[in-house]
Short mmCIF file of C-alpha atoms in Angstrom, two decimals:
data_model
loop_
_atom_site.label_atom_id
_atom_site.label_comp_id
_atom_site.label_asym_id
_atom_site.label_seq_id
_atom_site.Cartn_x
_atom_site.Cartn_y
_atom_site.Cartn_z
CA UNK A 243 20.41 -25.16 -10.50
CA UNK A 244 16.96 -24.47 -12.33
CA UNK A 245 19.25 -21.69 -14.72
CA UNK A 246 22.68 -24.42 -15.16
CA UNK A 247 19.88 -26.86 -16.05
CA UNK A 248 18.00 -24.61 -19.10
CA UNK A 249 21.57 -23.75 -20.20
CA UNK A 250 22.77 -27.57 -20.80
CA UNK A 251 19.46 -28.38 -22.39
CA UNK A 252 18.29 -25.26 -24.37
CA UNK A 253 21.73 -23.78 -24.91
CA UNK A 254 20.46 -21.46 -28.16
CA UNK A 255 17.44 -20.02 -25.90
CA UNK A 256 17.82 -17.09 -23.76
CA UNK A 257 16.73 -17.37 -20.34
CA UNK A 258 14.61 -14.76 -18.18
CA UNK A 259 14.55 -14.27 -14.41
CA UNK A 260 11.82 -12.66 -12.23
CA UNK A 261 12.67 -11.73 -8.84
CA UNK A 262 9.79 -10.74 -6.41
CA UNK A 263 11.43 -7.66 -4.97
CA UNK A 264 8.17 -6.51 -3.33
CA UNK A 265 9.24 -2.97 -3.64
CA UNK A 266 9.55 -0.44 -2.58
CA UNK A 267 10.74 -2.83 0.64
CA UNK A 268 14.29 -3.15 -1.01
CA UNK A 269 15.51 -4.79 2.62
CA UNK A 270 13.84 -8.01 0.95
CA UNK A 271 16.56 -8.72 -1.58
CA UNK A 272 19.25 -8.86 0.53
CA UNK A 273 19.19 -12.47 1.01
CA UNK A 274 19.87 -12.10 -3.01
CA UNK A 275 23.00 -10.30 -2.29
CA UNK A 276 23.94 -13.00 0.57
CA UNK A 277 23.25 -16.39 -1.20
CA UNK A 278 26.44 -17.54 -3.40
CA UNK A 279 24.09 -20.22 -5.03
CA UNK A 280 21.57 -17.52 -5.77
CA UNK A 281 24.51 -15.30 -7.27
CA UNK A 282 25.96 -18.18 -9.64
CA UNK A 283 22.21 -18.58 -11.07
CA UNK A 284 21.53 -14.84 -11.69
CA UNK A 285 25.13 -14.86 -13.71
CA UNK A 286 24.05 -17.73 -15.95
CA UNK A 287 20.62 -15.76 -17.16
CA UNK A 288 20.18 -13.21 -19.97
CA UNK A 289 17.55 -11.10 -18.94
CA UNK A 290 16.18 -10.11 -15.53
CA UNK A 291 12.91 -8.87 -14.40
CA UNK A 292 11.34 -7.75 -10.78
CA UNK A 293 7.95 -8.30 -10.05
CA UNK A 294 7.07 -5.99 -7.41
CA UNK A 295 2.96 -6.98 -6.73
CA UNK A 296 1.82 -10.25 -6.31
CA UNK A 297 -1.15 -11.70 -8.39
CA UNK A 298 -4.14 -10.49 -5.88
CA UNK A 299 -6.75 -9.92 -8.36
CA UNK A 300 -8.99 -13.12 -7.54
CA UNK A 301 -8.42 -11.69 -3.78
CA UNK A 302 -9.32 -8.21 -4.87
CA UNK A 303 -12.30 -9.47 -6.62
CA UNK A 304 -13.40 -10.99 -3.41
CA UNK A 305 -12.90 -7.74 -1.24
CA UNK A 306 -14.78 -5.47 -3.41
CA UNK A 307 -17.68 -7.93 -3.75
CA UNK A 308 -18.29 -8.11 0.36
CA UNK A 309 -18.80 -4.19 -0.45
CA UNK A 310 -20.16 -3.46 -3.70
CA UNK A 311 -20.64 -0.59 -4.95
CA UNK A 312 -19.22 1.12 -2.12
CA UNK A 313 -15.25 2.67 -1.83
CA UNK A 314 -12.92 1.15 0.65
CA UNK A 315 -10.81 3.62 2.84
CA UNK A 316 -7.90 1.67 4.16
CA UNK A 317 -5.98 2.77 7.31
CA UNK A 318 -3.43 0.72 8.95
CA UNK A 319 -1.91 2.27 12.50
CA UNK A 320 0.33 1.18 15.21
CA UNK A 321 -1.05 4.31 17.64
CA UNK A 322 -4.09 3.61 19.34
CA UNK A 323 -4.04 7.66 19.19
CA UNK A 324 -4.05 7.71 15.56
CA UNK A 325 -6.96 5.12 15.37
CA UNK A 326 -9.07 7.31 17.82
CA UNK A 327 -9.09 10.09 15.67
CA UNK A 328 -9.48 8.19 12.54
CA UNK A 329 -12.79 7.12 13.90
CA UNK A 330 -13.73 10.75 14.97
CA UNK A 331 -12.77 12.31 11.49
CA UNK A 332 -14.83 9.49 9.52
CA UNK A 333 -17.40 9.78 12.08
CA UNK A 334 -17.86 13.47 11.84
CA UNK A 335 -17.58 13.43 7.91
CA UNK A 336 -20.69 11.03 7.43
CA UNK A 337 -22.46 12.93 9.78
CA UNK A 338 -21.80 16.47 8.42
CA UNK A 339 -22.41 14.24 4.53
CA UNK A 340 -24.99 11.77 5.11
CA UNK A 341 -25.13 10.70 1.69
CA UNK A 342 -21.53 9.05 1.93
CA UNK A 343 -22.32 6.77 4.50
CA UNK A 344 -24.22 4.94 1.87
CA UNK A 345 -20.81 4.86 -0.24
CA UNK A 346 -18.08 4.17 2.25
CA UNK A 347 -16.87 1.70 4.54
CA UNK A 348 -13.65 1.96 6.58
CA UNK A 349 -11.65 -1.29 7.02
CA UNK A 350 -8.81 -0.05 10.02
CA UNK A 351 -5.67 -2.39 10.99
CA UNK A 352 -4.05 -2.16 13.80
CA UNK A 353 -0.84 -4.01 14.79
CA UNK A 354 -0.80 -6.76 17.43
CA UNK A 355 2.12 -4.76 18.47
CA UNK A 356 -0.38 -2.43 20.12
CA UNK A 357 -1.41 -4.14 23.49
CA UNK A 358 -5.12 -5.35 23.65
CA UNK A 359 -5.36 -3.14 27.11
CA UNK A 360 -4.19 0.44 25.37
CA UNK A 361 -6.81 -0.05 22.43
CA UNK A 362 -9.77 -1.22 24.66
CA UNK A 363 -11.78 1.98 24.32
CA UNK A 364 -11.93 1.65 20.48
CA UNK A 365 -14.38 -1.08 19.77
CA UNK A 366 -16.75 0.60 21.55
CA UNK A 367 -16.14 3.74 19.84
CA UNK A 368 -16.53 1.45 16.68
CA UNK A 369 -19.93 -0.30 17.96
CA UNK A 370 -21.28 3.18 18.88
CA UNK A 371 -20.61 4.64 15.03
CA UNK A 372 -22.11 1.32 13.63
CA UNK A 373 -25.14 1.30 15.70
CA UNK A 374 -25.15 4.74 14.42
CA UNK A 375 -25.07 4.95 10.51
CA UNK A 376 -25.72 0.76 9.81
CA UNK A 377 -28.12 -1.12 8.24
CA UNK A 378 -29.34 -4.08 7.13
CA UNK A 379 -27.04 -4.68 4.22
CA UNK A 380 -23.35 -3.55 5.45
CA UNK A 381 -21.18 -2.39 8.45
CA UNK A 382 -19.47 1.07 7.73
CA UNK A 383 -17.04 0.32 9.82
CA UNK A 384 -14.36 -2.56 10.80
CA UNK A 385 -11.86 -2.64 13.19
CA UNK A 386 -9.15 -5.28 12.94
CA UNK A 387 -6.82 -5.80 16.01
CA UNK A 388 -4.60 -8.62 14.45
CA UNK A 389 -1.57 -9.44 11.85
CA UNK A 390 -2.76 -10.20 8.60
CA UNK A 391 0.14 -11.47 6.00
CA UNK A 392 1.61 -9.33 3.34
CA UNK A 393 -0.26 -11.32 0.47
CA UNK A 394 -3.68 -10.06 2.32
CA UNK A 395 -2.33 -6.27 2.69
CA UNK A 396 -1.51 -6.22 -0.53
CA UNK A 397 -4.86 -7.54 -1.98
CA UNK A 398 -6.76 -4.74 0.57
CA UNK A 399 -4.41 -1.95 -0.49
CA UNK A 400 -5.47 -2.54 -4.25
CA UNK A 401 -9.14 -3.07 -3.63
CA UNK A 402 -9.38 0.57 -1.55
CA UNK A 403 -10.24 3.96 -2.91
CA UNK A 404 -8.60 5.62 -0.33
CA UNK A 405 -5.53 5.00 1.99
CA UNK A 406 -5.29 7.35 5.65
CA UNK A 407 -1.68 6.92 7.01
CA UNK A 408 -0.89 9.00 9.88
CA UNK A 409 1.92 7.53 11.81
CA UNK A 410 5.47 10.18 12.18
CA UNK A 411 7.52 7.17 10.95
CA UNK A 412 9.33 5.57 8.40
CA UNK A 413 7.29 2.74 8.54
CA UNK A 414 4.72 4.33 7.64
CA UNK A 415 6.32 5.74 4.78
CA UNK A 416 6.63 2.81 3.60
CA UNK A 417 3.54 1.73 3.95
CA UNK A 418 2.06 4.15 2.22
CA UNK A 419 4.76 3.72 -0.77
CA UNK A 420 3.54 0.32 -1.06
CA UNK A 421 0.15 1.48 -0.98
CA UNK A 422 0.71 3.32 -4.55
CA UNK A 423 2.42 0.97 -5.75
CA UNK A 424 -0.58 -1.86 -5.43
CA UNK A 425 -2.93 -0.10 -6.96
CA UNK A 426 -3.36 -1.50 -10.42
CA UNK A 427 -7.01 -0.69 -12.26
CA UNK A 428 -8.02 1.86 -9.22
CA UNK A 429 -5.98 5.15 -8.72
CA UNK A 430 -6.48 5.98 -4.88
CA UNK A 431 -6.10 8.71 -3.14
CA UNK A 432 -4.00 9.45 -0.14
CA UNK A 433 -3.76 11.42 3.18
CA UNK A 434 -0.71 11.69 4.91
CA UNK A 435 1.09 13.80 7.73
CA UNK A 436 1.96 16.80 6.32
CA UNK A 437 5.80 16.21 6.48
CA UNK A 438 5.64 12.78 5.53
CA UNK A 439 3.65 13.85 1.86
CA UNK A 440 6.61 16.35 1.08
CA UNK A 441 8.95 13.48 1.03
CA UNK A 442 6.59 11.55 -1.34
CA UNK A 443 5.70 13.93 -4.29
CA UNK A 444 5.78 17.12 -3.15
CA UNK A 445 2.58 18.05 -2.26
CA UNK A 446 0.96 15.29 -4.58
CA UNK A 447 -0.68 13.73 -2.04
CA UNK A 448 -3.93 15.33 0.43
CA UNK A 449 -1.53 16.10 3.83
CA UNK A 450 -2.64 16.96 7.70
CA UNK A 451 -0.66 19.23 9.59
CA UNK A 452 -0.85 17.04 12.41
CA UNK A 453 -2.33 13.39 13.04
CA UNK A 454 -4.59 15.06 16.02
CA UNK A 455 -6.71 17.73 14.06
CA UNK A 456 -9.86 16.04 13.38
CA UNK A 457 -11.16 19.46 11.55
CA UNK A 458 -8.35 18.85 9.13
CA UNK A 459 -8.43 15.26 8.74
CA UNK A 460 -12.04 15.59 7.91
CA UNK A 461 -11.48 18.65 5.39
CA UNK A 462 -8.82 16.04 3.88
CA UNK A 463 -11.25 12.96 3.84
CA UNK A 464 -13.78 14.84 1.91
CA UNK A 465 -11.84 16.47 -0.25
CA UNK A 466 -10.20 12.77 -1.26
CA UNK A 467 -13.48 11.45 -1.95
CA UNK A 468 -15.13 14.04 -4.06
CA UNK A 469 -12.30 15.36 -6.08
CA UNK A 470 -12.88 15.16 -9.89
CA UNK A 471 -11.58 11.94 -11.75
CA UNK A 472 -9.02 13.59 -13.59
CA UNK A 473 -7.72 15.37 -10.60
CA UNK A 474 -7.14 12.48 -8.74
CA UNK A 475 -5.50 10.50 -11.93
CA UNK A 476 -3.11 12.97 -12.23
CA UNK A 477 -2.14 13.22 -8.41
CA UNK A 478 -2.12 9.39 -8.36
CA UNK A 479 0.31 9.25 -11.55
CA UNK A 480 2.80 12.19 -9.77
CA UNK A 481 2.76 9.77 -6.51
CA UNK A 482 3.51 7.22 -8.65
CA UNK A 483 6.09 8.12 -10.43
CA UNK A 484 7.90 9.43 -7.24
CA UNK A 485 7.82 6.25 -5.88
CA UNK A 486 9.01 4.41 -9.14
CA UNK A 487 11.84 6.82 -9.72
CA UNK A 488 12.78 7.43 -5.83
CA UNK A 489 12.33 3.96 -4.83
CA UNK A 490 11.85 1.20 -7.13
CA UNK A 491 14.73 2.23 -9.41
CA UNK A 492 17.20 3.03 -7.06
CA UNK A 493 16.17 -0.35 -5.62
CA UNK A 494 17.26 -1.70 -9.23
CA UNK A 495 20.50 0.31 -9.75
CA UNK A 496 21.87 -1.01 -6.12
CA UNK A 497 20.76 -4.51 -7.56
CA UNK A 498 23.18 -3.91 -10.66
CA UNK A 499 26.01 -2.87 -8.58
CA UNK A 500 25.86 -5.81 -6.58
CA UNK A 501 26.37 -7.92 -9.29
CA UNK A 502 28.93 -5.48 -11.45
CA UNK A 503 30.94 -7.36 -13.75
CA UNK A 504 31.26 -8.43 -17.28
CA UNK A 505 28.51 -11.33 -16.80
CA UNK A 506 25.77 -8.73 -15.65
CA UNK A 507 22.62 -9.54 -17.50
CA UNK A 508 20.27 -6.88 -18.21
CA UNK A 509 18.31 -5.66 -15.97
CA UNK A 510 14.29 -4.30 -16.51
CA UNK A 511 13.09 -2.53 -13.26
CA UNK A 512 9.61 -2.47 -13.79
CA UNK A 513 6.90 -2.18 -11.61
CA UNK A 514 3.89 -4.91 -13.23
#
């Protein structure tokens, strides 16, 4: 209606449509391929943009001032397994490196999915690492057993230095897509399983052999956090543009054929 109404009104003026595609989770436009109404509006425009992050940065803002001066690892799990040795690897690697306690703090999420029973030993593992290496200004550590919405994710993916993502699953795969793609002024490392990073960018990414070596998951954390600047900006931008060529323009191309015709408007798949 909005795009039938600019038409009648401004009929010299060409019109522009952004989509929020939140890519690289293509599965959301699909209600765009579904909706007729949605269809006839998307033939009457000239020019059509996605938008693939939301506006977060008064959110970011926020984040990184409950922690200043310190970098955020972000690690979001569904295996109470995986969040076990999380804790042990970051554990071990401030203890072995006491100076990066002082510079880190570890914000975990785990899924409601994962029954309150199976993860009951990990708050106290988390209280015992606090009462270890806190003070009087900041928690190292927080452990968050709930659902938080995708406008919140987003704004924590951007405001971390570091992303773990361990699960064997294409969920998280795509979590850890979307974790490249939100970072905007920051370039953040990753660490992945090692056959999940060879389907990102080919070796791009810090990798594990397996989610249960802690020796390895440690060598990984601490070579994340003290690689050079320039290292990590270039294995950020090869991540990047693995995702943006693998992922967000496919996502655009299947867009286009869904709508082939003579009326197709042009299409920019960008990633803002």
């Amino acid at each position: 209606m909005v795009s039938r109404y600019l038409q009648q009104i401004l009929p010299d003026v060409k019109i522009g449509l952004s989509i929020y595609a939140n890519l690289p989770y293509s599965e959301y436009l699909t209600p765009v391929y579904e909706n007729k109404s949605i269809q006839k509006a998307i033939f009457l425009v000239d020019h059509i943009g996605f938008q693939t992050t939301l506006d977060a940065s008064s959110s970011v803002k926020e984040i990184r001032n409950l922690f200043p001066q310190k970098q955020i690892i972000f690690c979001c799990d569904t295996h109470v397994a995986n969040v076990v040795i999380t804790l042990a690897a970051f554990s071990q690697l401030v203890f072995k490196n006491r100076y990066l306690i002082n510079h880190l703090v570890l914000i975990h999420l785990c899924s409601t999915h994962v029954p309150a029973s199976d993860s009951e030993a990990v708050p106290e593992m988390v209280r015992q690492i606090n009462q270890l290496y806190d003070n009087t200004n900041f928690v190292p550590v927080h452990f968050c057993h709930q659902d938080i919405d995708r406008e919140e994710q987003e704004a924590l993916m951007a405001a971390s230095g570091l992303g773990i993502f361990l699960g064997p699953h294409s969920s998280t795969l795509i979590a850890s897509k979307k974790f490249i793609v939100s970072q905007n002024d920051r370039r953040a490392s990753l660490i992945l399983l090692q056959d999940l990073s060879l389907k990102i960018s080919n070796g791009a990414i810090a990798a594990v052999e397996g989610s249960s070596d802690i020796t390895a998951l440690v060598t990984a954390l601490h070579g994340a956090l003290t690689m050079c600047p320039i290292d990590a900006e270039k294995r950020y931008a090869q991540s990047f543009k693995f995702v943006l060529e693998n992922d967000t323009i496919a996502c655009a191309h299947r867009f286009i054929q869904a709508f082939v015709g003579d009326k197709t408007p042009y299409l920019y798949p960008t990633v803002d």
